[in-house]
Amino acid sequence: MLPRTTRIAIISLYALENNGVRHIAASLRHAGFHVTEIYFKDWTNNHFPWPREREMELLLEQLRHRRIHVVGISVRASAFHRIASTITRRIRLELSLPVLWGGMHPTFLPERCIRQADYIAMGEVDRQVVEFFDRMDRGQDLSTCKSFWVKTAEGIHRNDLAPLVDDLDSLPFRDYHSHSDKLTIQGTRVRKGDPFIHNSEFTMLASRGCPYWKCTYCSNTVTRSLYDGLGRPFRVLSVENIVREVEYARTQTRAIRFVRFDDEVFPTDESWVEEFREKWPSRVGLPFEVLVDPRMVREKPLRMLKEAGLRALCMGIQATERVNRELFNRDIPNTRIVECQRIFRRLGIRSNLQIIWDDPCSTDHDKDELFRLLMSLERPFEVFLFGLTIYPSTHLARRLLREGRITPRHVEGESTHAFEQFRVDLDYPRPAADRRWLALVVLSNKSFIPRWLLWRLYLNQRYRKDPAPLLRLAKAANLLHLAQTGGEMALRGEMSFLLLKRWLNLRSLVTM
Ligand code: B12
């Protein structure tokens, strides 16, 4: 291997787990580069405080102390645009280092991002990033690197995207061992070592992309058109590779109690699932959780996954039939949701049903229908409410802007909605009618409240004028339910300081 002289730092903003940073760092280390991963602050539910001056100083000190030559920043979510710009300015001003941005946000808005950074990486760049730094290391021309935009004195070089990596197994595992080259900056401290590996929860992906990719609010509508003709939109890792990654991670820690697969949708191809059922229990043996889509829920693969240790899943209902079809481009009848929940109950898999709230299209009638749909589902189930966040360049953003229903200020990047109401909380200011619906939806899944009582609350005209008492009831029920869930996790040995810190935000309690 060639001796490399370029010393690289990659910064993760407010995410200790950041897959993107971990993959990029692993690929570069694999090619012989010296890479420092810097985890700059962590996320907490609905609260992303602006970096303190001391945190900025610590970051700059570390870059100086480690004699870094070039800094990469992972700008995964658009809401981080301003924070990333501020950090970039400080690095360039105080250290005169070039800065490279990568992640979903520069992929969505390259023209805007290249104004701030010296270089941007578009889309997935596991292989191209090695070529980019290889050229930099040899002092060669960067301006023709595929998937990269490069700012030079002559102007901006905008290169086409390289094809997607088809064989995900060919990529190195995310690195969980280079402890001295991993730092976390939070408050007044710099901690060495991997900040996530000692957590009870291990997160990973079994795939990249999405087989549906048409839901208007999602990043996949953007990446799909960018990668048109450049590879399959949905790629799945082999079961063997997944199992090996967990085995490798467990050589670094004994803390892992369960695994959460963060895929857009977990693979359900039957032969793949069958192999998973054979290998996971004997070689990993940990409970795991996945995300599914109502269009792919079938009893047979789910039964096999249950046998392998699947204990809970998340499924996006998003909205009722009309809104799903007309606003989100999801053709999913309500009867399908009812059927899915029946399957989950038959198999004894805990279901977390996700709903998008605060969309500009749902009428009183739609909310009524949503409540009725939830009331018709077999209990128990969880309801996870998310506030609609409008990501730039998505089909939804473009349509709502075109129709004049939103202004550019409502689009993430300008807006930081994902920081404030990503998960809906009951105290957020909303019109009275909406607060009543929200309270009813939050109450709908609480098994300790009988359904007849819920119908009486629903029919009571008083709450239409003044939903405050209903909201108080919903808050109390939610708190009780959260305590119950937290207690169960503690009993299973899964509660960690990190999870508490992320989710126990008393100013904005998550609704479940
Ligand atoms: C899993 C996931 C999460 C997990 C992360 C788990 C983990 N271990 O990383 C969790 C639940 C923690 C999470 C949190 C959030 N997420 Co999220 N998440 C995803 C999801 C589904 C996959 C991300 C992923 O791991 N991809 C696989 C990796 C390998 O790809 P990647 O991150 O894109 O990285 C590649 C390239 O982008 C690039 N790259 C990335 N960083 C860098 C840096 C440099 C220097 C370079 C050169 C290249 C580079 O190279 C990488 C390898 O090819 C995406 C959707 C998607 N398809 O991307 C949403 C997504 C990224 N999330 C999103 C959002 C909004 C958030 C939150 C803000 C939500 C919230 N309020 O809590 C937080 C932000 C947390 C944070 N501080 O970053 C949005 C962002 C949209 C936007 N424009 O803002 C997305 C796109 C989903 C969507 N709705 O469309 N998320």
Coordinates of C-alpha atoms and ligand atoms in Angstrom, one line a residue:
M1 CA 0.0 0.0 0.0
L2 CA 1.2 3.5 -0.8
P3 CA 2.3 5.7 2.1
R4 CA -0.3 8.4 2.5
T5 CA 0.5 11.8 3.8
T6 CA -2.9 13.5 3.7
R7 CA -4.5 13.6 7.2
I8 CA -8.2 13.7 7.1
A9 CA -10.9 14.6 9.7
I10 CA -14.5 13.8 9.2
I11 CA -17.1 15.5 11.3
S12 CA -20.5 14.0 12.2
L13 CA -22.9 16.7 13.3
Y14 CA -25.1 15.7 16.2
A15 CA -25.1 12.0 15.5
L16 CA -23.0 9.5 17.3
E17 CA -24.1 6.6 15.1
N18 CA -23.7 8.3 11.7
N19 CA -23.4 5.5 9.1
G20 CA -22.2 7.8 6.4
V21 CA -19.2 9.0 8.4
R22 CA -18.4 5.5 9.5
H23 CA -18.5 4.1 6.0
I24 CA -16.4 6.9 4.6
A25 CA -13.8 6.6 7.4
A26 CA -13.7 2.8 6.9
S27 CA -13.1 3.0 3.1
L28 CA -10.4 5.6 3.6
R29 CA -8.6 3.7 6.3
H30 CA -8.8 0.6 4.2
A31 CA -7.0 2.5 1.5
G32 CA -4.3 3.5 4.0
F33 CA -5.4 7.1 4.9
H34 CA -5.1 8.5 8.4
V35 CA -8.7 9.5 9.3
T36 CA -10.0 11.1 12.5
E37 CA -13.7 10.7 13.1
I38 CA -15.1 13.6 15.2
Y39 CA -18.5 13.3 16.7
F40 CA -19.6 16.8 17.3
K41 CA -22.5 16.8 19.7
D42 CA -25.4 14.3 19.8
W43 CA -29.0 14.6 18.9
T44 CA -31.8 14.7 21.4
N45 CA -35.5 14.5 20.6
N46 CA -36.8 17.8 19.2
H47 CA -33.8 19.8 20.6
F48 CA -30.6 20.6 18.7
P49 CA -28.9 23.4 20.6
W50 CA -26.6 25.7 18.7
P51 CA -22.9 24.8 19.4
R52 CA -21.3 26.7 22.3
E53 CA -18.2 28.7 21.8
R54 CA -16.2 26.3 23.9
E55 CA -17.3 23.4 21.7
M56 CA -16.2 25.3 18.6
E57 CA -12.8 26.0 20.2
L58 CA -12.4 22.4 21.2
L59 CA -13.1 21.3 17.6
L60 CA -10.6 23.8 16.2
E61 CA -8.0 22.8 18.8
Q62 CA -8.4 19.1 17.9
L63 CA -8.0 19.8 14.2
R64 CA -4.9 21.8 14.9
H65 CA -3.4 19.3 17.4
R66 CA -3.9 16.4 15.0
R67 CA -2.3 18.3 12.1
I68 CA -5.3 17.7 9.9
H69 CA -5.0 18.8 6.2
V70 CA -8.5 18.6 5.0
V71 CA -11.9 18.4 6.8
G72 CA -15.0 16.6 5.7
I73 CA -18.3 17.4 7.2
S74 CA -21.3 15.1 6.9
V75 CA -24.3 17.3 6.3
R76 CA -26.9 14.5 6.5
A77 CA -30.0 16.6 7.2
S78 CA -30.8 20.0 5.7
A79 CA -31.6 21.5 9.0
F80 CA -27.8 21.4 9.8
H81 CA -27.1 23.8 6.9
R82 CA -26.5 26.8 9.1
I83 CA -24.4 24.9 11.7
A84 CA -22.3 23.3 9.0
S85 CA -21.8 26.8 7.3
T86 CA -20.7 28.3 10.6
I87 CA -18.2 25.5 11.4
T88 CA -16.9 25.7 7.8
R89 CA -16.3 29.4 8.0
R90 CA -14.4 29.1 11.3
I91 CA -12.2 26.2 10.0
R92 CA -11.3 28.2 6.8
L93 CA -10.8 31.4 8.7
E94 CA -8.8 30.2 11.7
L95 CA -7.0 27.1 10.2
S96 CA -7.1 27.9 6.5
L97 CA -8.1 24.3 5.7
P98 CA -10.2 23.2 2.8
V99 CA -13.6 21.8 3.7
L100 CA -15.5 19.0 1.9
W101 CA -19.2 18.5 2.5
G102 CA -21.0 15.2 1.9
G103 CA -24.3 13.6 2.8
M104 CA -27.9 14.0 1.8
H105 CA -28.1 17.8 2.0
P106 CA -25.4 18.7 -0.5
T107 CA -26.8 15.9 -2.7
F108 CA -30.2 17.7 -2.6
L109 CA -28.9 21.2 -3.0
P110 CA -25.4 21.2 -4.5
E111 CA -25.6 24.7 -6.0
R112 CA -26.3 26.2 -2.6
C113 CA -23.8 24.1 -0.7
I114 CA -20.8 24.6 -3.0
R115 CA -21.0 28.3 -2.1
Q116 CA -20.0 27.4 1.5
A117 CA -17.6 24.4 1.0
D118 CA -14.5 24.0 -1.2
Y119 CA -15.7 20.6 -2.4
I120 CA -18.9 18.7 -2.2
A121 CA -19.6 15.0 -2.6
M122 CA -22.8 14.0 -4.3
G123 CA -24.7 10.9 -3.3
E124 CA -23.0 7.7 -2.2
V125 CA -19.2 8.0 -2.6
D126 CA -17.7 4.9 -0.9
R127 CA -15.3 4.3 -3.8
Q128 CA -15.0 7.8 -5.2
V129 CA -13.9 9.3 -1.9
V130 CA -10.8 7.1 -2.1
E131 CA -10.0 8.3 -5.6
F132 CA -10.6 11.9 -4.5
F133 CA -8.1 11.7 -1.6
D134 CA -5.7 9.6 -3.6
R135 CA -5.5 12.3 -6.2
M136 CA -5.2 14.9 -3.5
D137 CA -2.4 12.9 -1.9
R138 CA -0.5 12.7 -5.1
G139 CA -1.1 16.4 -5.9
Q140 CA -3.1 15.5 -9.0
D141 CA -6.1 17.4 -10.5
L142 CA -9.3 17.0 -8.5
S143 CA -11.5 18.8 -10.9
T144 CA -12.6 15.7 -12.9
C145 CA -13.4 13.4 -10.0
K146 CA -16.8 11.7 -10.5
S147 CA -19.5 12.5 -8.0
F148 CA -17.5 15.5 -6.7
W149 CA -18.0 19.2 -7.3
V150 CA -14.8 21.2 -6.9
K151 CA -14.4 25.0 -6.5
T152 CA -11.3 26.4 -8.1
A153 CA -10.0 29.9 -9.0
E154 CA -11.5 29.3 -12.5
G155 CA -14.9 28.4 -11.2
I156 CA -16.9 25.3 -10.1
H157 CA -16.4 21.9 -11.7
R158 CA -19.6 19.9 -11.6
N159 CA -18.9 16.3 -12.3
D160 CA -21.5 13.6 -13.1
L161 CA -22.3 10.9 -10.5
A162 CA -20.5 7.6 -10.5
P163 CA -22.7 4.5 -10.6
L164 CA -24.1 3.2 -7.3
V165 CA -22.1 0.3 -5.7
D166 CA -24.1 -2.7 -6.6
D167 CA -22.4 -5.3 -4.4
L168 CA -22.7 -3.8 -0.9
D169 CA -20.8 -6.8 0.5
S170 CA -17.7 -5.5 -1.2
L171 CA -17.5 -2.5 1.1
P172 CA -15.6 -2.6 4.3
F173 CA -17.6 -2.8 7.6
R174 CA -18.1 0.4 9.5
D175 CA -15.1 0.7 11.7
Y176 CA -15.7 0.1 15.5
H177 CA -12.1 -0.4 16.5
S178 CA -9.9 2.6 15.7
H179 CA -10.5 4.0 19.1
S180 CA -7.7 6.6 19.3
D181 CA -8.9 8.1 16.0
K182 CA -12.4 8.7 17.2
L183 CA -13.4 11.8 19.3
T184 CA -16.6 13.1 20.7
I185 CA -17.0 16.8 21.5
Q186 CA -19.8 17.7 23.8
G187 CA -19.9 20.5 26.4
T188 CA -16.5 21.1 27.8
R189 CA -15.1 17.6 27.1
V190 CA -13.4 15.8 24.4
R191 CA -13.7 12.0 24.8
K192 CA -11.6 9.5 22.9
G193 CA -13.0 6.2 21.7
D194 CA -16.1 5.1 19.8
P195 CA -19.1 6.9 21.3
F196 CA -21.8 4.4 20.2
I197 CA -20.4 0.9 20.4
H198 CA -21.0 0.6 24.2
N199 CA -24.7 1.4 23.8
S200 CA -27.3 -1.3 24.4
E201 CA -28.7 -0.7 21.0
F202 CA -26.7 -1.5 17.9
T203 CA -28.0 0.1 14.7
M204 CA -27.3 -1.1 11.2
L205 CA -28.6 -1.4 7.6
A206 CA -29.4 -4.5 5.7
S207 CA -29.8 -2.5 2.5
R208 CA -29.5 0.8 0.8
G209 CA -32.2 2.7 -1.0
C210 CA -35.9 1.8 -1.3
P211 CA -37.9 -0.4 -3.6
Y212 CA -40.8 2.1 -3.6
W213 CA -39.0 5.5 -3.8
K214 CA -42.1 7.4 -4.9
C215 CA -43.4 8.8 -1.7
T216 CA -43.4 12.5 -2.3
Y217 CA -41.9 13.6 1.0
C218 CA -38.9 11.3 0.9
S219 CA -35.2 11.7 -0.1
N220 CA -35.5 8.7 -2.4
T221 CA -37.6 10.7 -4.9
V222 CA -34.5 12.9 -5.3
T223 CA -31.8 10.2 -5.4
R224 CA -33.9 8.1 -7.7
S225 CA -33.9 10.7 -10.4
L226 CA -30.2 11.6 -9.8
Y227 CA -29.2 7.9 -10.2
D228 CA -31.5 7.1 -13.1
G229 CA -29.6 4.6 -15.2
L230 CA -26.8 4.4 -12.7
G231 CA -27.8 1.4 -10.7
R232 CA -30.5 -0.5 -8.8
P233 CA -32.4 1.8 -6.4
F234 CA -32.7 -1.0 -3.8
R235 CA -29.6 -3.1 -2.9
V236 CA -29.5 -5.7 -0.2
L237 CA -26.5 -7.0 1.8
S238 CA -26.0 -10.7 2.0
V239 CA -27.1 -12.3 5.3
E240 CA -23.6 -13.6 5.8
N241 CA -22.2 -10.1 5.6
I242 CA -24.8 -8.8 8.1
V243 CA -24.1 -11.5 10.6
R244 CA -20.4 -11.0 10.3
E245 CA -20.7 -7.3 11.0
V246 CA -22.5 -7.9 14.3
E247 CA -19.9 -10.6 15.2
Y248 CA -17.2 -8.1 14.5
A249 CA -18.9 -5.4 16.5
R250 CA -19.2 -7.8 19.4
T251 CA -15.5 -8.3 19.4
Q252 CA -15.4 -4.7 20.5
T253 CA -18.1 -4.6 23.1
R254 CA -20.3 -6.8 25.3
A255 CA -23.0 -4.1 25.7
I256 CA -25.2 -4.8 22.8
R257 CA -28.7 -6.0 23.9
F258 CA -30.7 -5.6 20.7
V259 CA -30.3 -4.5 17.1
R260 CA -32.3 -2.0 15.2
F261 CA -32.2 -2.2 11.4
D262 CA -32.7 1.3 10.1
D263 CA -33.4 0.4 6.5
E264 CA -36.1 2.3 4.7
V265 CA -37.7 -1.1 4.4
F266 CA -36.3 -4.4 5.6
P267 CA -35.7 -7.0 2.9
T268 CA -38.5 -9.6 2.6
D269 CA -37.3 -11.7 -0.3
E270 CA -38.2 -15.2 1.0
S271 CA -35.0 -17.0 0.3
W272 CA -33.0 -14.2 1.9
V273 CA -35.3 -14.2 4.9
E274 CA -35.0 -18.0 5.2
E275 CA -31.2 -17.7 5.3
F276 CA -31.6 -15.0 7.9
R277 CA -33.7 -17.2 10.0
E278 CA -31.0 -19.9 9.9
K279 CA -28.0 -17.7 10.7
W280 CA -29.2 -14.9 12.9
P281 CA -30.4 -17.0 16.0
S282 CA -27.4 -19.3 16.2
R283 CA -24.7 -16.7 15.4
V284 CA -26.2 -13.5 16.8
G285 CA -29.2 -14.5 18.9
L286 CA -30.2 -10.9 19.7
P287 CA -33.7 -9.5 19.4
F288 CA -34.1 -7.1 16.6
E289 CA -36.4 -4.4 15.2
V290 CA -37.1 -3.4 11.5
L291 CA -39.1 -1.0 9.4
V292 CA -41.7 -2.3 6.9
D293 CA -44.0 -0.8 4.4
P294 CA -47.7 -1.8 4.3
R295 CA -47.3 -2.8 0.6
M296 CA -44.8 -5.5 1.4
V297 CA -46.3 -7.0 4.6
R298 CA -46.9 -10.7 4.1
E299 CA -47.4 -13.3 6.8
K300 CA -44.8 -15.9 5.7
P301 CA -41.6 -13.9 5.7
L302 CA -42.7 -12.1 8.9
R303 CA -43.3 -15.4 10.6
M304 CA -39.7 -16.5 9.7
L305 CA -38.4 -13.1 11.0
K306 CA -40.3 -13.6 14.2
E307 CA -38.7 -17.0 14.6
A308 CA -35.3 -15.4 14.1
G309 CA -36.0 -12.9 16.9
L310 CA -38.0 -10.0 15.4
R311 CA -39.7 -8.4 18.3
A312 CA -41.0 -5.1 17.0
L313 CA -41.4 -3.2 13.7
C314 CA -42.2 0.2 12.6
M315 CA -44.7 0.8 9.7
G316 CA -45.7 4.1 8.2
I317 CA -49.4 4.5 7.9
Q318 CA -48.6 8.2 7.3
A319 CA -52.2 9.3 6.7
T320 CA -55.6 8.0 5.5
E321 CA -56.3 6.8 2.0
R322 CA -57.1 10.2 0.4
V323 CA -54.1 12.1 1.8
N324 CA -51.8 9.2 1.1
R325 CA -52.9 9.0 -2.5
E326 CA -53.3 12.7 -3.3
L327 CA -50.4 14.3 -1.3
F328 CA -47.9 11.5 -0.6
N329 CA -48.3 9.4 -3.8
R330 CA -48.9 6.2 -1.7
D331 CA -51.7 4.1 -2.9
I332 CA -52.5 2.2 0.3
P333 CA -56.1 1.6 1.2
N334 CA -57.1 1.7 4.9
T335 CA -58.2 -1.9 4.7
R336 CA -54.6 -2.8 4.0
I337 CA -53.5 -1.2 7.3
V338 CA -56.2 -3.1 9.2
E339 CA -55.0 -6.3 7.6
C340 CA -51.3 -5.6 8.4
Q341 CA -52.1 -5.0 12.0
R342 CA -54.1 -8.3 12.1
I343 CA -51.0 -10.1 10.8
F344 CA -48.7 -8.4 13.4
R345 CA -51.2 -9.4 16.2
R346 CA -51.4 -13.0 15.0
L347 CA -47.6 -13.3 15.0
G348 CA -47.2 -11.4 18.3
I349 CA -44.9 -8.7 16.9
R350 CA -45.1 -5.3 18.5
S351 CA -46.1 -2.7 15.9
N352 CA -45.2 0.9 16.0
L353 CA -47.4 2.7 13.5
Q354 CA -46.1 5.9 12.2
I355 CA -48.2 8.9 11.2
I356 CA -47.3 12.2 9.6
W357 CA -49.1 15.1 11.3
D358 CA -49.3 18.8 10.4
D359 CA -49.7 18.4 6.6
P360 CA -51.3 21.3 4.7
C361 CA -53.9 19.1 3.0
S362 CA -55.7 17.0 5.7
T363 CA -59.2 18.3 6.5
D364 CA -61.3 17.8 9.5
H365 CA -62.9 14.9 7.7
D366 CA -59.5 13.2 7.0
K367 CA -58.6 13.5 10.7
D368 CA -61.9 12.0 11.7
E369 CA -61.2 9.1 9.3
L370 CA -57.7 8.6 10.7
F371 CA -59.1 8.4 14.2
R372 CA -61.7 5.9 13.1
L373 CA -59.0 3.9 11.4
L374 CA -56.9 3.7 14.6
M375 CA -60.0 2.8 16.6
S376 CA -60.6 -0.1 14.2
L377 CA -57.1 -1.6 14.7
E378 CA -56.6 -4.6 16.9
R379 CA -54.7 -3.5 20.1
P380 CA -52.0 -3.3 21.2
F381 CA -50.0 -1.0 18.9
E382 CA -48.0 2.1 19.3
V383 CA -48.6 5.4 17.5
F384 CA -45.5 7.4 16.6
L385 CA -46.4 10.9 15.4
F386 CA -44.0 12.8 13.2
G387 CA -44.5 16.5 12.1
L388 CA -44.4 16.8 8.3
T389 CA -40.9 18.1 7.4
I390 CA -40.5 19.4 3.9
Y391 CA -37.1 18.4 2.5
P392 CA -35.7 20.5 -0.4
S393 CA -35.9 19.2 -3.9
T394 CA -38.4 16.4 -3.0
H395 CA -41.5 16.1 -5.1
L396 CA -43.6 17.4 -2.2
A397 CA -41.5 20.5 -1.7
R398 CA -41.6 21.3 -5.4
R399 CA -45.4 20.8 -5.6
L400 CA -46.3 22.7 -2.5
L401 CA -44.1 25.6 -3.6
R402 CA -45.6 25.5 -7.1
E403 CA -49.1 25.6 -5.7
G404 CA -48.2 28.4 -3.4
R405 CA -49.1 26.4 -0.3
I406 CA -45.7 27.0 1.3
T407 CA -42.9 29.5 0.8
P408 CA -39.2 28.7 0.6
R409 CA -39.0 29.6 4.3
H410 CA -40.9 26.4 5.1
V411 CA -38.4 24.1 3.3
E412 CA -35.7 22.5 5.4
G413 CA -32.4 24.3 5.3
E414 CA -34.2 27.6 5.5
S415 CA -36.4 26.0 8.1
T416 CA -35.2 23.7 11.0
H417 CA -38.5 21.9 11.5
A418 CA -36.7 18.6 12.0
F419 CA -35.1 20.1 15.1
E420 CA -38.3 21.2 16.7
Q421 CA -41.2 19.0 15.8
F422 CA -39.7 15.9 14.2
R423 CA -41.6 13.8 16.7
V424 CA -44.9 15.6 17.5
D425 CA -45.3 16.8 21.0
L426 CA -48.6 17.8 22.6
D427 CA -47.5 21.3 23.8
Y428 CA -46.6 22.7 20.3
P429 CA -48.9 25.6 19.4
R430 CA -51.7 24.3 17.1
P431 CA -55.3 25.4 16.3
A432 CA -57.9 24.1 18.8
A433 CA -59.5 21.7 16.3
D434 CA -56.1 20.1 15.6
R435 CA -55.3 19.8 19.3
R436 CA -58.5 17.9 19.8
W437 CA -57.7 15.4 17.0
L438 CA -54.1 15.1 18.3
A439 CA -55.3 14.2 21.8
L440 CA -57.8 11.7 20.4
V441 CA -55.1 10.0 18.3
V442 CA -52.7 9.9 21.2
L443 CA -55.4 8.3 23.4
S444 CA -56.5 5.8 20.7
N445 CA -53.8 3.2 21.4
K446 CA -53.7 3.4 25.2
S447 CA -54.8 -0.1 26.2
F448 CA -55.7 1.0 29.7
I449 CA -58.4 3.3 28.3
P450 CA -61.4 1.3 27.1
R451 CA -62.7 2.0 23.6
W452 CA -66.2 2.9 24.8
L453 CA -64.7 5.7 26.8
L454 CA -62.8 7.0 23.9
W455 CA -66.0 7.1 21.8
R456 CA -67.6 9.2 24.5
L457 CA -64.7 11.6 24.6
Y458 CA -64.9 11.8 20.8
L459 CA -68.6 12.5 20.8
N460 CA -68.5 15.1 23.6
Q461 CA -69.1 18.5 21.9
R462 CA -67.4 20.4 24.8
Y463 CA -64.0 19.4 23.6
R464 CA -64.6 20.8 20.2
K465 CA -64.7 24.3 21.7
D466 CA -62.1 23.7 24.4
P467 CA -59.8 20.7 23.9
A468 CA -57.6 21.6 26.9
P469 CA -59.0 19.0 29.3
L470 CA -58.8 16.3 26.6
L471 CA -55.2 17.3 26.0
R472 CA -54.4 17.1 29.7
L473 CA -55.8 13.6 29.7
A474 CA -53.8 12.7 26.6
K475 CA -50.6 14.0 28.3
A476 CA -51.2 12.0 31.4
A477 CA -51.9 8.8 29.5
N478 CA -48.9 9.4 27.3
L479 CA -46.6 10.0 30.4
L480 CA -47.9 6.8 32.0
H481 CA -47.3 4.9 28.8
L482 CA -43.8 6.3 28.4
A483 CA -43.0 5.3 32.0
Q484 CA -44.3 1.8 31.3
T485 CA -42.3 1.4 28.2
G486 CA -39.1 2.8 29.9
G487 CA -39.7 0.5 32.8
E488 CA -40.0 -2.5 30.5
M489 CA -36.7 -1.5 28.8
A490 CA -35.0 -1.1 32.1
L491 CA -36.1 -4.6 33.2
R492 CA -34.7 -6.0 30.0
G493 CA -31.4 -4.3 30.7
E494 CA -31.8 -2.1 27.6
M495 CA -32.1 1.4 29.1
S496 CA -29.0 3.4 28.8
F497 CA -27.9 6.9 29.8
L498 CA -27.6 7.7 26.1
L499 CA -31.2 6.7 25.3
L500 CA -32.5 8.6 28.3
K501 CA -30.6 11.7 27.3
R502 CA -32.0 11.5 23.8
W503 CA -35.6 10.9 24.6
L504 CA -36.3 12.4 28.0
N505 CA -36.8 15.9 26.9
L506 CA -39.2 17.3 29.4
R507 CA -39.9 20.4 27.3
S508 CA -41.0 18.3 24.4
L509 CA -42.1 14.8 25.5
V510 CA -42.4 12.4 22.6
T511 CA -45.9 11.0 22.0
M512 CA -46.4 7.2 21.8
Ligands
B12_1 C1 -30.9 5.6 9.1 C2 -31.3 7.1 9.1 C3 -31.2 7.8 10.3 C4 -30.7 7.1 11.6 C5 -29.2 7.1 11.5 C6 -28.6 5.8 11.9 C7 -27.1 5.8 11.6 N1 -26.5 4.7 12.2 O1 -26.5 6.6 11.0 C8 -31.3 8.1 12.7 C9 -32.6 7.6 13.2 C10 -30.4 8.3 13.9 C11 -31.5 9.3 11.9 C12 -31.6 10.6 12.4 C13 -32.0 11.7 11.7 N2 -32.3 11.8 10.4 CO1 -32.2 10.3 9.2 N3 -32.0 8.9 7.9 C14 -31.6 7.7 7.9 C15 -31.7 7.1 6.5 C16 -33.0 6.2 6.4 C17 -30.5 6.3 6.1 C18 -29.2 7.0 6.4 C19 -28.0 6.0 6.2 O2 -27.5 5.5 7.1 N4 -27.7 5.8 4.9 C20 -26.5 4.9 4.6 C21 -25.3 5.7 4.5 C22 -24.1 4.9 4.1 O3 -25.5 6.7 3.5 P1 -25.3 8.3 3.7 O4 -25.6 8.6 5.1 O5 -26.1 9.0 2.7 O6 -23.8 8.5 3.5 C23 -23.2 8.3 2.2 C24 -23.2 9.6 1.4 O7 -24.2 10.5 1.7 C25 -21.8 10.2 1.6 N5 -21.5 10.9 2.8 C26 -22.2 11.1 4.0 N6 -21.5 11.9 4.8 C27 -20.4 12.2 4.2 C28 -19.3 13.0 4.6 C29 -18.3 13.3 3.7 C30 -17.1 14.1 4.2 C31 -18.2 12.7 2.5 C32 -17.1 12.9 1.5 C33 -19.3 11.8 2.1 C34 -20.3 11.6 2.9 O8 -21.0 9.0 1.7 C35 -21.8 8.0 2.4 C36 -21.4 6.6 1.8 O9 -21.7 6.5 0.5 C37 -31.8 8.4 5.6 C38 -32.5 8.2 4.3 C39 -31.4 7.9 3.2 N7 -31.8 7.1 2.3 O10 -30.3 8.4 3.3 C40 -32.5 9.3 6.6 C41 -32.3 10.8 6.4 C42 -30.8 11.1 6.1 N8 -32.6 11.4 7.8 C43 -33.2 12.5 7.7 C44 -33.4 13.3 8.9 C45 -34.2 14.6 8.7 C46 -32.9 13.0 10.1 C47 -33.1 13.8 11.5 C48 -32.8 15.3 11.4 C49 -34.4 13.5 12.1 C50 -34.5 14.0 13.5 N9 -35.0 15.2 13.7 O11 -34.2 13.3 14.4 C51 -32.0 13.0 12.3 C52 -30.6 13.7 12.1 C53 -29.6 13.0 12.9 C54 -28.3 13.7 12.6 N10 -27.8 14.5 13.5 O12 -27.7 13.5 11.5 C55 -33.5 12.9 6.3 C56 -32.7 14.1 5.8 C57 -33.5 14.9 4.8 C58 -33.0 16.3 4.8 N11 -32.7 16.8 3.6 O13 -32.9 17.0 5.7 C59 -33.3 11.6 5.5 C60 -32.7 11.8 4.1 C61 -34.6 10.9 5.4 C62 -35.7 11.5 4.6 N12 -36.8 11.8 5.3 O14 -35.8 11.7 3.5 N13 -31.6 9.1 10.5

